PDB file of C-alpha atoms in Angstrom:
ATOM      1  CA  MET H  25      19.051  -4.009  -2.219  1.00 43.00           C
ATOM      2  CA  ASN H  26      17.351  -6.673  -0.921  1.00 58.00           C
ATOM      3  CA  ALA H  27      13.247  -6.687  -0.732  1.00 77.00           C
ATOM      4  CA  PRO H  28      12.280  -5.349   2.513  1.00 93.00           C
ATOM      5  CA  ARG H  29      11.827  -7.606   5.546  1.00 95.00           C
ATOM      6  CA  LEU H  30       9.300  -6.300   6.577  1.00 95.00           C
ATOM      7  CA  TYR H  31       6.974  -7.924   3.647  1.00 95.00           C
ATOM      8  CA  ALA H  32       9.183 -11.007   4.448  1.00 95.00           C
ATOM      9  CA  ASP H  33      10.405 -12.072   7.667  1.00 95.00           C
ATOM     10  CA  LEU H  34       9.220  -9.712   9.576  1.00 96.00           C
ATOM     11  CA  ALA H  35       5.655  -9.931   8.108  1.00 95.00           C
ATOM     12  CA  PRO H  36       3.838 -11.198  11.135  1.00 93.00           C
ATOM     13  CA  LEU H  37       4.823  -8.074  13.081  1.00 94.00           C
ATOM     14  CA  TRP H  38       2.628  -6.967  11.028  1.00 93.00           C
ATOM     15  CA  PRO H  39      -0.967  -6.663  12.793  1.00 91.00           C
ATOM     16  CA  LEU H  40       0.917  -4.957  15.851  1.00 93.00           C
ATOM     17  CA  LEU H  41       3.081  -2.482  13.795  1.00 93.00           C
ATOM     18  CA  SER H  42       0.418  -1.185  11.582  1.00 92.00           C
ATOM     19  CA  PRO H  43      -3.017  -2.105  12.936  1.00 93.00           C
ATOM     20  CA  ARG H  44      -6.490  -2.122  11.127  1.00 92.00           C
ATOM     21  CA  GLU H  45      -7.878   0.846  13.583  1.00 93.00           C
ATOM     22  CA  ASP H  46      -4.748   3.060  12.069  1.00 93.00           C
ATOM     23  CA  TYR H  47      -6.621   2.822   8.542  1.00 94.00           C
ATOM     24  CA  ALA H  48      -9.812   3.809   9.535  1.00 95.00           C
ATOM     25  CA  ALA H  49      -9.176   7.563   8.421  1.00 94.00           C
ATOM     26  CA  GLU H  50      -8.006   6.455   4.930  1.00 93.00           C
ATOM     27  CA  ALA H  51     -10.691   4.098   4.290  1.00 95.00           C
ATOM     28  CA  ALA H  52     -13.238   6.546   5.339  1.00 96.00           C
ATOM     29  CA  GLU H  53     -11.668   8.977   2.455  1.00 95.00           C
ATOM     30  CA  ILE H  54     -11.754   6.320   0.072  1.00 95.00           C
ATOM     31  CA  ARG H  55     -15.188   5.299   0.915  1.00 96.00           C
ATOM     32  CA  GLY H  56     -16.335   9.346   0.478  1.00 96.00           C
ATOM     33  CA  ILE H  57     -14.476   9.126  -3.155  1.00 95.00           C
ATOM     34  CA  LEU H  58     -16.371   5.946  -3.845  1.00 96.00           C
ATOM     35  CA  GLU H  59     -19.536   6.949  -2.977  1.00 96.00           C
ATOM     36  CA  LEU H  60     -19.674   9.999  -5.051  1.00 95.00           C
ATOM     37  CA  HIS H  61     -18.739   8.516  -8.344  1.00 93.00           C
ATOM     38  CA  LEU H  62     -20.048   5.391  -8.182  1.00 94.00           C
ATOM     39  CA  GLY H  63     -23.126   5.693  -6.199  1.00 94.00           C
ATOM     40  CA  PRO H  64     -23.687   3.911  -2.587  1.00 95.00           C
ATOM     41  CA  ALA H  65     -22.554  -0.081  -2.477  1.00 95.00           C
ATOM     42  CA  THR H  66     -25.571  -2.356  -1.961  1.00 95.00           C
ATOM     43  CA  ALA H  67     -26.153  -6.219  -2.071  1.00 94.00           C
ATOM     44  CA  GLN H  68     -27.705  -5.882  -5.549  1.00 94.00           C
ATOM     45  CA  ARG H  69     -24.330  -3.648  -6.887  1.00 94.00           C
ATOM     46  CA  PRO H  70     -21.082  -3.906  -4.398  1.00 96.00           C
ATOM     47  CA  TRP H  71     -18.578  -2.104  -5.540  1.00 97.00           C
ATOM     48  CA  ARG H  72     -15.657  -4.214  -7.271  1.00 97.00           C
ATOM     49  CA  VAL H  73     -12.457  -2.835  -5.847  1.00 98.00           C
ATOM     50  CA  MET H  74      -8.884  -4.073  -6.522  1.00 98.00           C
ATOM     51  CA  GLU H  75      -5.796  -3.028  -4.471  1.00 98.00           C
ATOM     52  CA  LEU H  76      -2.519  -3.264  -5.562  1.00 98.00           C
ATOM     53  CA  GLY H  77       0.158  -3.697  -3.193  1.00 96.00           C
ATOM     54  CA  ALA H  78      -2.669  -4.087  -0.689  1.00 96.00           C
ATOM     55  CA  GLY H  79      -0.247  -6.068   2.245  1.00 94.00           C
ATOM     56  CA  ALA H  80      -2.329  -7.230   4.575  1.00 95.00           C
ATOM     57  CA  GLY H  81      -5.763  -5.808   3.364  1.00 95.00           C
ATOM     58  CA  GLN H  82      -6.567  -3.384   5.787  1.00 95.00           C
ATOM     59  CA  SER H  83      -8.026  -0.553   4.310  1.00 94.00           C
ATOM     60  CA  LEU H  84      -9.825  -2.972   1.782  1.00 95.00           C
ATOM     61  CA  SER H  85     -11.194  -4.869   5.051  1.00 94.00           C
ATOM     62  CA  LEU H  86     -12.640  -1.401   6.240  1.00 96.00           C
ATOM     63  CA  LEU H  87     -14.697  -0.470   3.110  1.00 95.00           C
ATOM     64  CA  GLY H  88     -17.620  -1.687   3.896  1.00 92.00           C
ATOM     65  CA  GLU H  89     -20.187  -4.839   3.787  1.00 91.00           C
ATOM     66  CA  TYR H  90     -21.054  -4.402   0.098  1.00 95.00           C
ATOM     67  CA  ILE H  91     -17.576  -4.762  -1.508  1.00 95.00           C
ATOM     68  CA  ASP H  92     -16.352  -7.706  -3.744  1.00 96.00           C
ATOM     69  CA  ALA H  93     -12.696  -6.899  -2.876  1.00 97.00           C
ATOM     70  CA  LEU H  94      -9.562  -8.425  -4.540  1.00 98.00           C
ATOM     71  CA  ALA H  95      -6.259  -7.586  -2.907  1.00 98.00           C
ATOM     72  CA  VAL H  96      -3.134  -7.946  -4.703  1.00 98.00           C
ATOM     73  CA  ASP H  97       0.710  -7.776  -3.453  1.00 97.00           C
ATOM     74  CA  VAL H  98       4.291  -9.072  -4.452  1.00 96.00           C
ATOM     75  CA  SER H  99       4.760 -10.564  -0.891  1.00 96.00           C
ATOM     76  CA  ALA H 100       3.382 -14.200  -0.792  1.00 96.00           C
ATOM     77  CA  GLU H 101       3.986 -13.687   3.117  1.00 96.00           C
ATOM     78  CA  MET H 102       1.462 -10.691   3.129  1.00 96.00           C
ATOM     79  CA  MET H 103      -0.780 -12.432   1.340  1.00 97.00           C
ATOM     80  CA  GLN H 104      -0.909 -15.127   3.654  1.00 97.00           C
ATOM     81  CA  LEU H 105      -1.073 -13.153   6.336  1.00 96.00           C
ATOM     82  CA  CYS H 106      -3.876 -11.347   4.679  1.00 96.00           C
ATOM     83  CA  ARG H 107      -6.177 -14.463   3.993  1.00 97.00           C
ATOM     84  CA  ARG H 108      -5.496 -15.094   7.807  1.00 96.00           C
ATOM     85  CA  MET H 109      -6.694 -11.958   8.898  1.00 95.00           C
ATOM     86  CA  HIS H 110      -9.522 -10.863   6.147  1.00 96.00           C
ATOM     87  CA  PRO H 111     -10.784 -13.981   4.851  1.00 95.00           C
ATOM     88  CA  CYS H 112     -13.866 -12.231   2.961  1.00 93.00           C
ATOM     89  CA  LEU H 113     -11.162 -10.622   0.982  1.00 96.00           C
ATOM     90  CA  ARG H 114     -10.087 -12.558  -2.473  1.00 97.00           C
ATOM     91  CA  THR H 115      -6.310 -12.646  -2.966  1.00 97.00           C
ATOM     92  CA  ARG H 116      -3.444 -12.579  -5.694  1.00 97.00           C
ATOM     93  CA  VAL H 117       0.572 -12.413  -5.528  1.00 98.00           C
ATOM     94  CA  GLY H 118       1.418 -10.471  -8.051  1.00 97.00           C
ATOM     95  CA  ASP H 119       3.397  -7.402  -9.104  1.00 97.00           C
ATOM     96  CA  MET H 120       1.664  -4.206  -9.969  1.00 97.00           C
ATOM     97  CA  ARG H 121       3.856  -3.689 -12.550  1.00 97.00           C
ATOM     98  CA  ASP H 122       2.827  -6.704 -14.693  1.00 97.00           C
ATOM     99  CA  VAL H 123      -0.220  -8.431 -12.769  1.00 98.00           C
ATOM    100  CA  ARG H 124      -3.523  -9.533 -14.964  1.00 98.00           C
ATOM    101  CA  VAL H 125      -6.336 -10.968 -13.832  1.00 97.00           C
ATOM    102  CA  ASP H 126      -9.692 -12.006 -15.990  1.00 95.00           C
ATOM    103  CA  ASP H 127     -12.190  -9.866 -13.818  1.00 95.00           C
ATOM    104  CA  ARG H 128     -12.805  -5.920 -14.289  1.00 97.00           C
ATOM    105  CA  PHE H 129     -13.106  -3.199 -11.663  1.00 98.00           C
ATOM    106  CA  ASP H 130     -15.328  -0.466 -10.650  1.00 98.00           C
ATOM    107  CA  ALA H 131     -12.309   0.950  -9.241  1.00 97.00           C
ATOM    108  CA  VAL H 132      -8.250   0.542  -8.528  1.00 98.00           C
ATOM    109  CA  LEU H 133      -6.289   1.700  -5.436  1.00 97.00           C
ATOM    110  CA  ALA H 134      -2.572   1.776  -5.240  1.00 96.00           C
ATOM    111  CA  TYR H 135      -1.642   3.748  -2.019  1.00 90.00           C
ATOM    112  CA  ASP H 136       1.673   3.530  -0.202  1.00 90.00           C
ATOM    113  CA  ALA H 137       2.796   0.522  -1.810  1.00 94.00           C
ATOM    114  CA  ILE H 138       3.491   2.423  -5.121  1.00 96.00           C
ATOM    115  CA  ASP H 139       6.536   4.294  -3.247  1.00 96.00           C
ATOM    116  CA  TYR H 140       8.142   0.967  -3.967  1.00 96.00           C
ATOM    117  CA  LEU H 141       8.397   2.014  -7.732  1.00 96.00           C
ATOM    118  CA  VAL H 142      11.669   3.214  -8.111  1.00 95.00           C
ATOM    119  CA  ASP H 143      11.499   4.488 -11.674  1.00 94.00           C
ATOM    120  CA  GLY H 144       9.242   5.844 -14.719  1.00 92.00           C
ATOM    121  CA  ALA H 145       8.872   2.856 -16.480  1.00 95.00           C
ATOM    122  CA  GLY H 146       7.411   1.493 -13.156  1.00 96.00           C
ATOM    123  CA  VAL H 147       5.000   4.462 -12.829  1.00 95.00           C
ATOM    124  CA  THR H 148       4.062   3.931 -16.459  1.00 95.00           C
ATOM    125  CA  ALA H 149       3.546   0.067 -16.368  1.00 97.00           C
ATOM    126  CA  THR H 150       1.419   0.397 -12.810  1.00 97.00           C
ATOM    127  CA  CYS H 151      -0.863   3.342 -14.432  1.00 96.00           C
ATOM    128  CA  ALA H 152      -1.427   0.935 -17.020  1.00 97.00           C
ATOM    129  CA  THR H 153      -2.244  -2.204 -15.147  1.00 98.00           C
ATOM    130  CA  ALA H 154      -4.869   0.082 -13.335  1.00 97.00           C
ATOM    131  CA  ALA H 155      -6.015   0.896 -16.988  1.00 97.00           C
ATOM    132  CA  HIS H 156      -6.175  -2.920 -17.912  1.00 97.00           C
ATOM    133  CA  HIS H 157      -8.637  -4.059 -15.323  1.00 98.00           C
ATOM    134  CA  LEU H 158     -10.671  -1.078 -14.810  1.00 98.00           C
ATOM    135  CA  VAL H 159     -14.312  -0.857 -16.436  1.00 97.00           C
ATOM    136  CA  SER H 160     -15.171   2.274 -18.430  1.00 94.00           C
ATOM    137  CA  GLY H 161     -15.439   5.006 -16.179  1.00 91.00           C
ATOM    138  CA  GLY H 162     -13.952   3.323 -13.596  1.00 95.00           C
ATOM    139  CA  LEU H 163     -11.224   5.125 -10.870  1.00 96.00           C
ATOM    140  CA  PHE H 164      -7.688   5.104 -10.246  1.00 97.00           C
ATOM    141  CA  LEU H 165      -7.028   6.004  -6.669  1.00 96.00           C
ATOM    142  CA  ALA H 166      -3.118   6.621  -6.526  1.00 94.00           C
ATOM    143  CA  ALA H 167      -1.401   7.968  -3.432  1.00 93.00           C
ATOM    144  CA  PRO H 168       2.348   8.298  -3.135  1.00 95.00           C
ATOM    145  CA  THR H 169       3.543   8.840   0.277  1.00 95.00           C
ATOM    146  CA  TYR H 170       6.182  11.918  -1.499  1.00 95.00           C
ATOM    147  CA  VAL H 171       6.608  13.574  -4.557  1.00 95.00           C
ATOM    148  CA  GLN H 172       9.509  15.356  -5.211  1.00 94.00           C
ATOM    149  CA  GLU H 173       7.496  18.557  -4.267  1.00 94.00           C
ATOM    150  CA  THR H 174       6.218  17.270  -0.868  1.00 94.00           C
ATOM    151  CA  PHE H 175       9.215  15.134   0.152  1.00 95.00           C
ATOM    152  CA  VAL H 176      10.644  16.367   3.933  1.00 94.00           C
ATOM    153  CA  GLU H 177      14.368  15.665   4.360  1.00 94.00           C
ATOM    154  CA  GLY H 178      14.819  13.465   7.891  1.00 95.00           C
ATOM    155  CA  ASP H 179      10.929  13.189   8.119  1.00 96.00           C
ATOM    156  CA  VAL H 180      10.668  10.926  11.191  1.00 97.00           C
ATOM    157  CA  VAL H 181       7.499   8.578  12.065  1.00 95.00           C
ATOM    158  CA  GLU H 182       7.005   6.698  15.545  1.00 96.00           C
ATOM    159  CA  ASP H 183       4.587   4.528  16.665  1.00 95.00           C
ATOM    160  CA  ALA H 184       4.250   1.677  19.641  1.00 96.00           C
ATOM    161  CA  HIS H 185       1.526  -1.137  19.970  1.00 95.00           C
ATOM    162  CA  ALA H 186       0.947  -4.362  22.339  1.00 94.00           C
ATOM    163  CA  ASP H 187      -1.199  -7.267  22.654  1.00 92.00           C
ATOM    164  CA  ALA H 188      -1.269  -9.853  25.180  1.00 91.00           C
ATOM    165  CA  LYS H 189       1.886 -11.748  23.944  1.00 91.00           C
ATOM    166  CA  ARG H 190       4.415  -8.708  22.882  1.00 94.00           C
ATOM    167  CA  GLU H 191       5.114  -5.114  22.327  1.00 96.00           C
ATOM    168  CA  VAL H 192       6.192  -3.704  19.394  1.00 97.00           C
ATOM    169  CA  ALA H 193       7.879  -0.097  18.782  1.00 97.00           C
ATOM    170  CA  TYR H 194       9.331   1.474  15.972  1.00 97.00           C
ATOM    171  CA  VAL H 195      11.033   4.501  14.732  1.00 98.00           C
ATOM    172  CA  ALA H 196      10.981   5.411  11.071  1.00 97.00           C
ATOM    173  CA  HIS H 197      13.384   8.165   9.264  1.00 97.00           C
ATOM    174  CA  VAL H 198      13.370   9.003   5.241  1.00 97.00           C
ATOM    175  CA  ALA H 199      16.428  10.581   3.731  1.00 96.00           C
ATOM    176  CA  ARG H 200      17.732  10.914   0.014  1.00 94.00           C
ATOM    177  CA  PRO H 201      21.224  10.622  -1.242  1.00 90.00           C
ATOM    178  CA  ASP H 202      21.321  13.998  -2.867  1.00 88.00           C
ATOM    179  CA  THR H 203      19.080  16.939  -3.651  1.00 83.00           C
ATOM    180  CA  GLY H 204      17.082  16.313  -6.735  1.00 81.00           C
ATOM    181  CA  ALA H 205      17.212  12.241  -6.612  1.00 88.00           C
ATOM    182  CA  GLU H 206      14.362  10.208  -7.861  1.00 93.00           C
ATOM    183  CA  THR H 207      14.826   7.791  -4.848  1.00 96.00           C
ATOM    184  CA  TYR H 208      15.111   8.017  -1.101  1.00 96.00           C
ATOM    185  CA  GLU H 209      15.475   5.726   1.656  1.00 96.00           C
ATOM    186  CA  LEU H 210      13.440   4.913   4.506  1.00 97.00           C
ATOM    187  CA  GLN H 211      14.973   3.221   7.368  1.00 97.00           C
ATOM    188  CA  MET H 212      13.439   1.373  10.196  1.00 97.00           C
ATOM    189  CA  THR H 213      14.388  -0.015  13.582  1.00 98.00           C
ATOM    190  CA  ILE H 214      11.765  -1.977  14.924  1.00 98.00           C
ATOM    191  CA  LEU H 215      11.944  -3.206  18.887  1.00 97.00           C
ATOM    192  CA  VAL H 216      10.381  -6.581  20.098  1.00 97.00           C
ATOM    193  CA  ARG H 217       9.502  -7.128  23.616  1.00 97.00           C
ATOM    194  CA  GLU H 218       8.340 -11.287  23.516  1.00 94.00           C
ATOM    195  CA  ALA H 219       8.673 -13.305  26.769  1.00 91.00           C
ATOM    196  CA  GLY H 220      10.695 -10.931  28.722  1.00 91.00           C
ATOM    197  CA  THR H 221      13.194 -11.126  26.120  1.00 96.00           C
ATOM    198  CA  LEU H 222      13.963  -7.669  23.760  1.00 97.00           C
ATOM    199  CA  ARG H 223      15.016  -7.900  20.455  1.00 97.00           C
ATOM    200  CA  VAL H 224      15.917  -5.158  17.785  1.00 98.00           C
ATOM    201  CA  GLU H 225      15.467  -5.451  13.815  1.00 97.00           C
ATOM    202  CA  PHE H 226      16.144  -3.205  11.379  1.00 97.00           C
ATOM    203  CA  ASP H 227      15.022  -2.970   7.743  1.00 97.00           C
ATOM    204  CA  ARG H 228      15.622  -0.501   4.886  1.00 96.00           C
ATOM    205  CA  HIS H 229      13.110   0.181   1.840  1.00 96.00           C
ATOM    206  CA  ARG H 230      14.527   1.942  -1.346  1.00 96.00           C
ATOM    207  CA  CYS H 231      11.412   3.926  -2.594  1.00 96.00           C
ATOM    208  CA  GLY H 232      10.775   6.220  -5.623  1.00 96.00           C
ATOM    209  CA  LEU H 233      10.905   9.895  -5.471  1.00 96.00           C
ATOM    210  CA  PHE H 234       8.937  12.128  -8.751  1.00 95.00           C
ATOM    211  CA  PRO H 235       8.093  14.896  -9.701  1.00 94.00           C
ATOM    212  CA  THR H 236       4.167  15.599  -9.677  1.00 94.00           C
ATOM    213  CA  ALA H 237       4.609  16.051 -13.648  1.00 94.00           C
ATOM    214  CA  GLN H 238       6.217  12.185 -13.523  1.00 93.00           C
ATOM    215  CA  TRP H 239       2.672  10.760 -12.028  1.00 94.00           C
ATOM    216  CA  GLU H 240       0.718  12.627 -14.560  1.00 94.00           C
ATOM    217  CA  ARG H 241       2.527  11.639 -17.680  1.00 94.00           C
ATOM    218  CA  GLY H 242       2.574   8.152 -16.621  1.00 94.00           C
ATOM    219  CA  LEU H 243      -1.401   8.586 -15.943  1.00 94.00           C
ATOM    220  CA  SER H 244      -2.042  10.269 -18.904  1.00 94.00           C
ATOM    221  CA  ASP H 245      -0.086   7.427 -21.277  1.00 94.00           C
ATOM    222  CA  ALA H 246      -2.630   5.062 -19.958  1.00 94.00           C
ATOM    223  CA  GLY H 247      -5.566   7.250 -20.985  1.00 94.00           C
ATOM    224  CA  PHE H 248      -6.213   8.837 -17.482  1.00 93.00           C
ATOM    225  CA  GLU H 249      -7.789  12.125 -16.867  1.00 88.00           C
ATOM    226  CA  PRO H 250      -7.546  13.783 -13.754  1.00 79.00           C
ATOM    227  CA  LEU H 251     -10.904  14.321 -11.407  1.00 74.00           C
TER     228      LEU H 251
END
C-alpha cells in the first residue's frame, strides 16, 4: 500500500484537519505525567523530549515554555510543516523503527503514529529506539489508538474546520479484514472548499492492531518496566 496522502500531497491541509487546539487535552495529560515523574520544567532544568512520529508537532508545541524538544517523523512534508508552524522545535526526518540521534532525552513520546507499525518486528524495533535515546530512569509514553481488546469495528470519526481561505471536513472509518487480524484499514473522505470550488479527496491508512501482550513483550524486550 502506498504511503498515506495525508502525510504527503495532502499535508498542507493538516492545520485545518487537525488544528493545534485539538491537542490541548492530550498535551495536558502528557504534562501531568512528566511533572509527576520528572518534576517541574524550569529554565535551569528544561524537559528534554523526543517525539517519534511527531507530525506537525502540535502536541510538543503545547508542553510548555521550558522544553528542549526534537520532533521526528518519516514524512519530510510533515517535518517541513512542523518547522513552519513551530520554529521552536528541532526536527529530524527518520523512521521510528531505526532512527538514531546523538542526544539523550528525559522522555520519548510515541502516540497515534505508532498505529502505522504493522508487525511485531516494528513494535520491538520502536521500543528499542525509545530505549536507546533515554537517560537512565527516563520515560517512554506509547499510546496506540487501538489494541485488539479495544478495537471498535466500523468506528467513525468526523470533524470540520475553516479559516479565511478554505473549509475542510472529513469522515474517517476503520475496519479490519477479518476477526483477529493484526491490521486494520482507516479510510478517509476529505472535502475541501476553496475559492468557491469543492473537491473530494480519498486516503487510506494501513495500521497495526496487536493484543496488549504484544506491546508488553516489545517493552519488556527493550528493558522497560510499566509504571
